[in-house]
mmCIF file of C-alpha atoms in Angstrom:
data_model
loop_
_atom_site.group_PDB
_atom_site.id
_atom_site.type_symbol
_atom_site.label_atom_id
_atom_site.label_comp_id
_atom_site.label_asym_id
_atom_site.label_seq_id
_atom_site.Cartn_x
_atom_site.Cartn_y
_atom_site.Cartn_z
ATOM 1 C CA MET P 1 79.936 -91.473 56.879
ATOM 2 C CA LYS P 2 82.875 -94.061 56.481
ATOM 3 C CA ASN P 3 83.844 -91.246 53.071
ATOM 4 C CA LYS P 4 84.061 -88.504 56.106
ATOM 5 C CA ARG P 5 86.417 -90.695 58.554
ATOM 6 C CA SER P 6 88.697 -91.208 55.330
ATOM 7 C CA ILE P 7 88.939 -87.461 54.348
ATOM 8 C CA ILE P 8 89.562 -86.724 58.235
ATOM 9 C CA LEU P 9 92.353 -89.452 58.257
ATOM 10 C CA ILE P 10 93.874 -87.467 55.398
ATOM 11 C CA LEU P 11 93.767 -84.481 56.282
ATOM 12 C CA ILE P 12 95.076 -84.886 60.049
ATOM 13 C CA PHE P 13 97.880 -87.251 58.073
ATOM 14 C CA VAL P 14 98.667 -84.459 55.502
ATOM 15 C CA LEU P 15 99.107 -81.643 58.304
ATOM 16 C CA LEU P 16 101.416 -83.836 60.395
ATOM 17 C CA CYS P 17 103.408 -84.195 57.063
ATOM 18 C CA GLY P 18 103.278 -80.387 56.982
ATOM 19 C CA CYS P 19 104.772 -79.970 60.055
ATOM 20 C CA ALA P 20 107.254 -82.728 60.029
ATOM 21 C CA ARG P 21 108.687 -80.942 56.823
ATOM 22 C CA ALA P 22 108.649 -77.514 58.696
ATOM 23 C CA ASN P 23 110.388 -79.152 61.390
ATOM 24 C CA LYS P 24 112.960 -80.700 59.365
ATOM 25 C CA SER P 25 112.880 -77.837 57.412
ATOM 26 C CA ASP P 26 114.086 -75.488 60.627
ATOM 27 C CA GLU P 27 116.798 -78.230 61.570
ATOM 28 C CA ASN P 28 118.317 -77.781 58.077
ATOM 29 C CA VAL P 29 118.745 -74.394 58.230
ATOM 30 C CA ASP P 30 122.005 -73.293 56.430
ATOM 31 C CA PRO P 31 124.186 -71.126 59.536
ATOM 32 C CA ILE P 32 124.434 -67.510 58.510
ATOM 33 C CA ARG P 33 128.175 -66.793 57.291
ATOM 34 C CA VAL P 34 130.410 -64.856 59.040
ATOM 35 C CA SER P 35 133.976 -63.383 58.127
ATOM 36 C CA VAL P 36 136.620 -62.059 61.070
ATOM 37 C CA ILE P 37 139.120 -59.858 59.921
ATOM 38 C CA LEU P 38 142.422 -59.619 62.481
ATOM 39 C CA PRO P 39 145.086 -57.708 61.476
ATOM 40 C CA GLU P 40 147.620 -59.508 63.353
ATOM 41 C CA GLN P 41 147.610 -63.367 64.373
ATOM 42 C CA ASN P 42 150.478 -63.885 66.530
ATOM 43 C CA ASP P 43 150.164 -60.649 68.410
ATOM 44 C CA ALA P 44 149.487 -61.339 72.114
ATOM 45 C CA TYR P 45 146.174 -58.747 72.090
ATOM 46 C CA TRP P 46 144.907 -59.988 68.907
ATOM 47 C CA PHE P 47 145.095 -63.242 69.723
ATOM 48 C CA GLU P 48 143.520 -63.484 72.753
ATOM 49 C CA ILE P 49 140.466 -61.688 70.959
ATOM 50 C CA GLN P 50 140.977 -64.923 68.262
ATOM 51 C CA LYS P 51 141.293 -66.755 71.246
ATOM 52 C CA GLY P 52 137.670 -65.774 72.855
ATOM 53 C CA ILE P 53 135.757 -65.931 69.636
ATOM 54 C CA GLU P 54 136.741 -69.617 69.434
ATOM 55 C CA ASN P 55 136.409 -70.633 72.705
ATOM 56 C CA GLU P 56 132.775 -69.293 72.378
ATOM 57 C CA ILE P 57 132.194 -71.195 69.242
ATOM 58 C CA ASP P 58 133.316 -74.783 70.619
ATOM 59 C CA LYS P 59 131.366 -73.976 73.526
ATOM 60 C CA LEU P 60 128.081 -73.213 71.717
ATOM 61 C CA GLY P 61 129.119 -76.958 69.244
ATOM 62 C CA ASP P 62 125.711 -78.039 67.434
ATOM 63 C CA ASP P 63 123.940 -75.003 69.120
ATOM 64 C CA ASN P 64 125.536 -72.847 66.789
ATOM 65 C CA HIS P 65 124.303 -71.090 64.139
ATOM 66 C CA ALA P 66 126.974 -69.265 61.871
ATOM 67 C CA ASP P 67 129.693 -70.655 60.055
ATOM 68 C CA TYR P 68 133.114 -68.200 61.105
ATOM 69 C CA LYS P 69 136.002 -67.459 58.730
ATOM 70 C CA ILE P 70 138.879 -65.634 60.463
ATOM 71 C CA MET P 71 141.565 -63.891 58.105
ATOM 72 C CA THR P 72 144.365 -61.515 58.524
ATOM 73 C CA PRO P 73 146.691 -59.662 55.797
ATOM 74 C CA ALA P 74 149.573 -61.417 54.615
ATOM 75 C CA VAL P 75 151.486 -57.855 56.020
ATOM 76 C CA ALA P 76 150.640 -57.288 59.554
ATOM 77 C CA TYR P 77 148.265 -53.949 60.516
ATOM 78 C CA ASN P 78 148.406 -53.731 56.931
ATOM 79 C CA GLU P 79 145.745 -51.239 56.186
ATOM 80 C CA GLU P 80 145.152 -51.401 52.400
ATOM 81 C CA LEU P 81 145.565 -55.476 52.753
ATOM 82 C CA MET P 82 142.927 -55.059 55.627
ATOM 83 C CA MET P 83 141.044 -53.091 53.305
ATOM 84 C CA GLU P 84 141.189 -55.456 50.123
ATOM 85 C CA LEU P 85 139.789 -58.616 52.639
ATOM 86 C CA MET P 86 137.225 -56.409 53.460
ATOM 87 C CA ARG P 87 136.329 -55.764 49.902
ATOM 88 C CA GLN P 88 136.498 -58.985 49.030
ATOM 89 C CA GLN P 89 134.181 -60.384 51.837
ATOM 90 C CA ILE P 90 131.738 -57.920 50.966
ATOM 91 C CA ALA P 91 131.463 -58.455 47.352
ATOM 92 C CA SER P 92 130.931 -61.874 48.527
ATOM 93 C CA LYS P 93 128.469 -60.976 50.400
ATOM 94 C CA VAL P 94 128.614 -62.524 53.764
ATOM 95 C CA ASP P 95 126.074 -62.031 56.630
ATOM 96 C CA VAL P 96 127.981 -60.562 59.263
ATOM 97 C CA LEU P 97 131.273 -58.968 58.845
ATOM 98 C CA VAL P 98 133.770 -58.237 62.042
ATOM 99 C CA ILE P 99 136.890 -55.894 61.029
ATOM 100 C CA PRO P 100 138.698 -53.467 63.464
ATOM 101 C CA GLY P 101 137.301 -50.096 62.811
ATOM 102 C CA MET P 102 139.349 -47.447 61.273
ATOM 103 C CA GLU P 103 138.566 -43.968 60.517
ATOM 104 C CA ASN P 104 139.330 -44.248 57.038
ATOM 105 C CA PRO P 105 136.456 -42.460 53.918
ATOM 106 C CA ALA P 106 138.166 -45.004 51.522
ATOM 107 C CA ILE P 107 136.409 -47.930 52.864
ATOM 108 C CA THR P 108 133.604 -46.458 55.058
ATOM 109 C CA ASP P 109 131.856 -46.409 52.084
ATOM 110 C CA ASP P 110 132.035 -49.592 50.863
ATOM 111 C CA LEU P 111 130.999 -50.596 54.414
ATOM 112 C CA LYS P 112 127.710 -48.164 53.888
ATOM 113 C CA GLU P 113 126.766 -49.776 50.558
ATOM 114 C CA ALA P 114 127.201 -53.656 52.049
ATOM 115 C CA MET P 115 124.863 -52.811 55.310
ATOM 116 C CA ASN P 116 122.589 -51.811 52.743
ATOM 117 C CA GLU P 117 121.963 -54.353 50.955
ATOM 118 C CA GLY P 118 121.294 -56.311 54.234
ATOM 119 C CA THR P 119 125.431 -57.169 55.489
ATOM 120 C CA LYS P 120 125.789 -56.506 59.700
ATOM 121 C CA ILE P 121 129.395 -54.860 60.543
ATOM 122 C CA ILE P 122 130.838 -55.351 63.988
ATOM 123 C CA CYS P 123 133.175 -53.564 64.913
ATOM 124 C CA ILE P 124 136.042 -54.697 67.508
ATOM 125 C CA ASP P 125 138.611 -52.965 69.291
ATOM 126 C CA SER P 126 138.185 -49.839 68.005
ATOM 127 C CA ASP P 127 134.934 -47.797 66.482
ATOM 128 C CA MET P 128 133.847 -46.121 63.416
ATOM 129 C CA SER P 129 132.219 -42.473 63.731
ATOM 130 C CA GLY P 130 131.119 -42.114 60.244
ATOM 131 C CA LEU P 131 129.580 -45.382 59.866
ATOM 132 C CA GLU P 132 125.678 -45.706 61.596
ATOM 133 C CA GLY P 133 124.147 -49.261 62.230
ATOM 134 C CA HIS P 134 126.858 -51.294 63.403
ATOM 135 C CA VAL P 135 127.412 -52.388 66.562
ATOM 136 C CA TYR P 136 130.520 -51.477 68.528
ATOM 137 C CA ILE P 137 132.066 -54.318 70.770
ATOM 138 C CA GLY P 138 135.369 -53.255 73.093
ATOM 139 C CA THR P 139 136.581 -50.907 75.587
ATOM 140 C CA ASN P 140 135.035 -47.376 76.560
ATOM 141 C CA ASN P 141 138.102 -45.113 76.244
ATOM 142 C CA THR P 142 137.204 -42.136 77.861
ATOM 143 C CA THR P 143 136.692 -44.393 80.791
ATOM 144 C CA VAL P 144 139.968 -45.938 80.565
ATOM 145 C CA GLY P 145 141.815 -42.889 81.015
ATOM 146 C CA GLN P 146 139.348 -41.118 83.159
ATOM 147 C CA LEU P 147 140.267 -44.258 85.889
ATOM 148 C CA MET P 148 144.256 -44.068 84.643
ATOM 149 C CA ALA P 149 144.106 -40.218 85.962
ATOM 150 C CA LYS P 150 142.227 -41.226 89.309
ATOM 151 C CA HIS P 151 144.910 -43.989 89.962
ATOM 152 C CA ALA P 152 147.431 -41.453 89.133
ATOM 153 C CA VAL P 153 146.289 -39.022 91.421
ATOM 154 C CA GLU P 154 146.141 -41.136 94.016
ATOM 155 C CA MET P 155 149.476 -42.500 93.930
ATOM 156 C CA SER P 156 150.918 -38.929 93.179
ATOM 157 C CA GLY P 157 148.918 -37.405 96.273
ATOM 158 C CA GLY P 158 147.912 -35.406 92.882
ATOM 159 C CA LYS P 159 151.022 -33.456 92.265
ATOM 160 C CA ALA P 160 152.832 -34.854 89.478
ATOM 161 C CA LEU P 161 154.876 -33.237 85.685
ATOM 162 C CA ILE P 162 153.950 -35.990 83.386
ATOM 163 C CA THR P 163 155.088 -37.346 79.918
ATOM 164 C CA MET P 164 151.967 -38.948 78.115
ATOM 165 C CA VAL P 165 152.588 -41.829 75.131
ATOM 166 C CA LEU P 166 150.671 -42.529 72.742
ATOM 167 C CA GLY P 167 151.237 -44.642 69.454
ATOM 168 C CA GLU P 168 150.495 -41.865 67.076
ATOM 169 C CA GLN P 169 148.673 -39.658 66.769
ATOM 170 C CA ASN P 170 145.642 -40.068 64.507
ATOM 171 C CA ASN P 171 144.541 -43.252 67.061
ATOM 172 C CA ALA P 172 140.642 -42.727 68.265
ATOM 173 C CA ASN P 173 140.984 -44.989 71.065
ATOM 174 C CA GLN P 174 144.127 -43.407 72.250
ATOM 175 C CA GLN P 175 143.172 -40.483 71.854
ATOM 176 C CA SER P 176 139.795 -40.622 73.770
ATOM 177 C CA ARG P 177 142.085 -42.071 76.442
ATOM 178 C CA LEU P 178 144.172 -39.108 76.443
ATOM 179 C CA GLU P 179 140.942 -36.635 76.587
ATOM 180 C CA GLY P 180 139.325 -38.722 79.831
ATOM 181 C CA PHE P 181 142.713 -38.267 81.345
ATOM 182 C CA LYS P 182 143.134 -34.594 80.727
ATOM 183 C CA LYS P 183 139.326 -34.268 81.844
ATOM 184 C CA GLU P 184 140.125 -36.236 85.344
ATOM 185 C CA ILE P 185 142.759 -33.798 86.287
ATOM 186 C CA GLU P 186 141.588 -30.692 85.165
ATOM 187 C CA ASN P 187 140.647 -30.141 88.928
ATOM 188 C CA TYR P 188 143.804 -30.908 90.365
ATOM 189 C CA PRO P 189 146.163 -27.665 89.515
ATOM 190 C CA HIS P 190 149.477 -29.647 90.551
ATOM 191 C CA MET P 191 148.691 -32.931 87.869
ATOM 192 C CA LYS P 192 150.379 -31.288 84.540
ATOM 193 C CA ILE P 193 151.092 -32.929 81.679
ATOM 194 C CA ARG P 194 154.243 -31.412 80.140
ATOM 195 C CA ASN P 195 154.575 -33.184 76.943
ATOM 196 C CA THR P 196 152.658 -35.525 74.833
ATOM 197 C CA VAL P 197 154.664 -37.568 72.565
ATOM 198 C CA TYR P 198 154.474 -40.487 70.386
ATOM 199 C CA ASP P 199 156.796 -44.425 70.214
ATOM 200 C CA GLN P 200 154.637 -45.335 66.727
ATOM 201 C CA TYR P 201 154.280 -49.005 68.141
ATOM 202 C CA ASP P 202 158.479 -49.652 68.165
ATOM 203 C CA GLY P 203 159.704 -50.475 71.014
ATOM 204 C CA ALA P 204 163.676 -48.785 70.577
ATOM 205 C CA THR P 205 161.538 -45.367 69.777
ATOM 206 C CA PHE P 206 159.928 -45.881 73.304
ATOM 207 C CA MET P 207 162.975 -46.919 74.716
ATOM 208 C CA ASP P 208 164.271 -42.942 73.323
ATOM 209 C CA ILE P 209 161.031 -41.100 74.728
ATOM 210 C CA TYR P 210 161.736 -43.126 78.053
ATOM 211 C CA ASN P 211 165.751 -41.883 78.037
ATOM 212 C CA SER P 212 164.931 -38.177 77.182
ATOM 213 C CA ASN P 213 161.841 -37.655 79.318
ATOM 214 C CA GLN P 214 163.295 -38.176 82.797
ATOM 215 C CA GLU P 215 162.344 -34.089 83.558
ATOM 216 C CA SER P 216 158.798 -35.773 84.155
ATOM 217 C CA THR P 217 158.141 -37.350 87.508
ATOM 218 C CA MET P 218 155.447 -39.450 85.662
ATOM 219 C CA LEU P 219 155.166 -41.166 82.510
ATOM 220 C CA VAL P 220 151.725 -42.770 81.160
ATOM 221 C CA CYS P 221 151.964 -44.946 78.420
ATOM 222 C CA LEU P 222 148.220 -44.988 76.953
ATOM 223 C CA GLU P 223 149.055 -48.122 74.290
ATOM 224 C CA GLY P 224 150.804 -51.393 75.016
ATOM 225 C CA THR P 225 154.057 -50.807 73.757
ATOM 226 C CA GLY P 226 155.509 -49.048 76.630
ATOM 227 C CA ALA P 227 154.601 -52.032 79.164
ATOM 228 C CA LYS P 228 155.633 -54.626 76.628
ATOM 229 C CA VAL P 229 158.788 -53.147 76.749
ATOM 230 C CA LEU P 230 159.179 -52.458 80.715
ATOM 231 C CA GLY P 231 158.443 -55.768 81.083
ATOM 232 C CA THR P 232 161.680 -57.260 79.679
ATOM 233 C CA VAL P 233 163.813 -54.380 81.776
ATOM 234 C CA LYS P 234 165.909 -55.006 85.014
ATOM 235 C CA LEU P 235 165.107 -52.768 87.914
ATOM 236 C CA SER P 236 168.628 -51.484 87.864
ATOM 237 C CA ASP P 237 167.641 -49.857 85.057
ATOM 238 C CA LYS P 238 165.152 -47.392 86.090
ATOM 239 C CA LYS P 239 165.767 -44.362 85.989
ATOM 240 C CA GLY P 240 164.160 -40.980 87.280
ATOM 241 C CA TYR P 241 160.541 -41.187 87.265
ATOM 242 C CA LYS P 242 158.385 -41.361 90.562
ATOM 243 C CA LEU P 243 155.664 -43.116 88.746
ATOM 244 C CA VAL P 244 155.361 -45.138 85.653
ATOM 245 C CA PHE P 245 151.905 -46.553 83.991
ATOM 246 C CA GLY P 246 151.271 -48.735 81.358
ATOM 247 C CA PHE P 247 148.551 -50.645 78.977
ATOM 248 C CA ASP P 248 147.512 -54.072 79.118
ATOM 249 C CA HIS P 249 151.041 -55.683 79.689
ATOM 250 C CA THR P 250 151.716 -56.067 83.565
ATOM 251 C CA GLU P 251 155.108 -58.127 83.439
ATOM 252 C CA GLY P 252 156.538 -55.227 84.734
ATOM 253 C CA VAL P 253 154.485 -54.477 87.537
ATOM 254 C CA SER P 254 156.364 -57.411 89.461
ATOM 255 C CA LYS P 255 159.694 -56.646 87.722
ATOM 256 C CA GLY P 256 159.202 -52.691 89.628
ATOM 257 C CA MET P 257 159.258 -51.095 86.340
ATOM 258 C CA LEU P 258 155.710 -50.428 86.360
ATOM 259 C CA ASP P 259 153.663 -49.384 89.152
ATOM 260 C CA GLY P 260 149.976 -49.595 87.403
ATOM 261 C CA VAL P 261 148.787 -51.193 84.328
ATOM 262 C CA MET P 262 145.328 -50.771 83.286
ATOM 263 C CA VAL P 263 144.256 -54.238 81.144
ATOM 264 C CA GLN P 264 141.370 -54.822 78.801
ATOM 265 C CA ASP P 265 139.641 -57.955 78.434
ATOM 266 C CA MET P 266 140.334 -59.214 75.052
ATOM 267 C CA ASP P 267 139.129 -62.378 75.610
ATOM 268 C CA ALA P 268 135.489 -60.602 76.713
ATOM 269 C CA MET P 269 135.889 -59.019 72.999
ATOM 270 C CA GLY P 270 135.886 -62.031 70.828
ATOM 271 C CA ARG P 271 133.186 -63.907 73.336
ATOM 272 C CA SER P 272 130.842 -61.038 72.934
ATOM 273 C CA VAL P 273 131.140 -61.161 68.821
ATOM 274 C CA VAL P 274 129.760 -64.814 69.227
ATOM 275 C CA ASP P 275 126.862 -63.787 71.400
ATOM 276 C CA VAL P 276 125.814 -61.060 69.727
ATOM 277 C CA VAL P 277 126.113 -63.364 66.421
ATOM 278 C CA GLU P 278 124.105 -66.012 67.523
ATOM 279 C CA ASN P 279 121.245 -63.661 68.973
ATOM 280 C CA TYR P 280 121.086 -62.413 65.428
ATOM 281 C CA ALA P 281 121.218 -65.623 63.944
ATOM 282 C CA LYS P 282 118.201 -67.231 65.857
ATOM 283 C CA THR P 283 116.314 -64.095 65.925
ATOM 284 C CA GLY P 284 117.085 -61.693 63.308
ATOM 285 C CA GLU P 285 117.086 -59.073 65.522
ATOM 286 C CA TRP P 286 119.802 -56.665 65.298
ATOM 287 C CA GLU P 287 120.134 -54.022 68.091
ATOM 288 C CA THR P 288 122.533 -51.332 66.837
ATOM 289 C CA GLU P 289 124.492 -50.882 70.087
ATOM 290 C CA ASN P 290 127.841 -50.812 71.751
ATOM 291 C CA TYR P 291 129.187 -53.292 73.927
ATOM 292 C CA TYR P 292 131.962 -52.172 76.232
ATOM 293 C CA THR P 293 133.805 -54.826 77.889
ATOM 294 C CA ASP P 294 135.166 -54.807 81.544
ATOM 295 C CA ILE P 295 138.596 -52.849 82.173
ATOM 296 C CA GLU P 296 141.350 -53.676 85.570
ATOM 297 C CA PHE P 297 143.850 -51.977 87.003
ATOM 298 C CA VAL P 298 146.551 -53.900 88.153
ATOM 299 C CA LYS P 299 149.469 -52.655 90.730
ATOM 300 C CA ASP P 300 151.360 -54.100 93.294
ATOM 301 C CA ASN P 301 152.019 -57.220 91.203
ATOM 302 C CA VAL P 302 148.821 -58.928 92.713
ATOM 303 C CA SER P 303 146.406 -56.400 93.229
ATOM 304 C CA LEU P 304 143.330 -56.798 90.994
ATOM 305 C CA GLU P 305 140.564 -53.882 91.275
ATOM 306 C CA ASN P 306 137.787 -54.381 88.741
ATOM 307 C CA GLU P 307 136.249 -51.306 87.081
#
């Protein structure tokens, strides 16, 4: 009887030690490795996204289950250098790679191979149509264009001759906004697009466009350069447009240079990256879907309308 009790006690002790070791192992699990590649660090847009990531990491504190490395190319917005950074992180077999999406076949195959080997891909700000199984975090750009058009119709009384300004012709986000805008004004015969022009993200080029399209009654900027420039121009410099709409930068509204601005929630983009990563780190589950962040239309300096 005494021997049986001793055996039972030994078994209980072994089980308790095993549980203790298991719990200790759970506590010491290495965090997953996350590499975040941004095209620029000092630009206000990407700074807000980075700040959102960092603030959410700080908020988690000791409950964070990931180790983040944020990096930018030596030359801002240099696609070749960004792809080189991506390839370096793929070679190091990071668990999650966060990138601004780009429609470039030169990197798509590398990303597909990385995904086949277990790396998870998050595209932030811009999506990648040729990459299946990734997560997109950003704006629903078609909806942005539609909402911009709705406000343009309402504020113009449904009658305008429009110059559309984009950054470049092959930018998928901006083309989606343009298509959304066009679709929304289809039923308004007096809302006519006179021309679509590209400022190449250059302030001087934008001002040339601004000055040379006075035949139009409405100017619609579907990326941030125009609004950023008009935020620095005095009211007395404004010319003949009846309505001017911008993107992301609102300073020109208070100056009277902009009649409305569509604003993306960059901070939410950054925070959502950490939320998706944290869920994956804790559960091992990876749900391929689009995480659309909120957008706002700013007018009359203080009027914010959540969409």
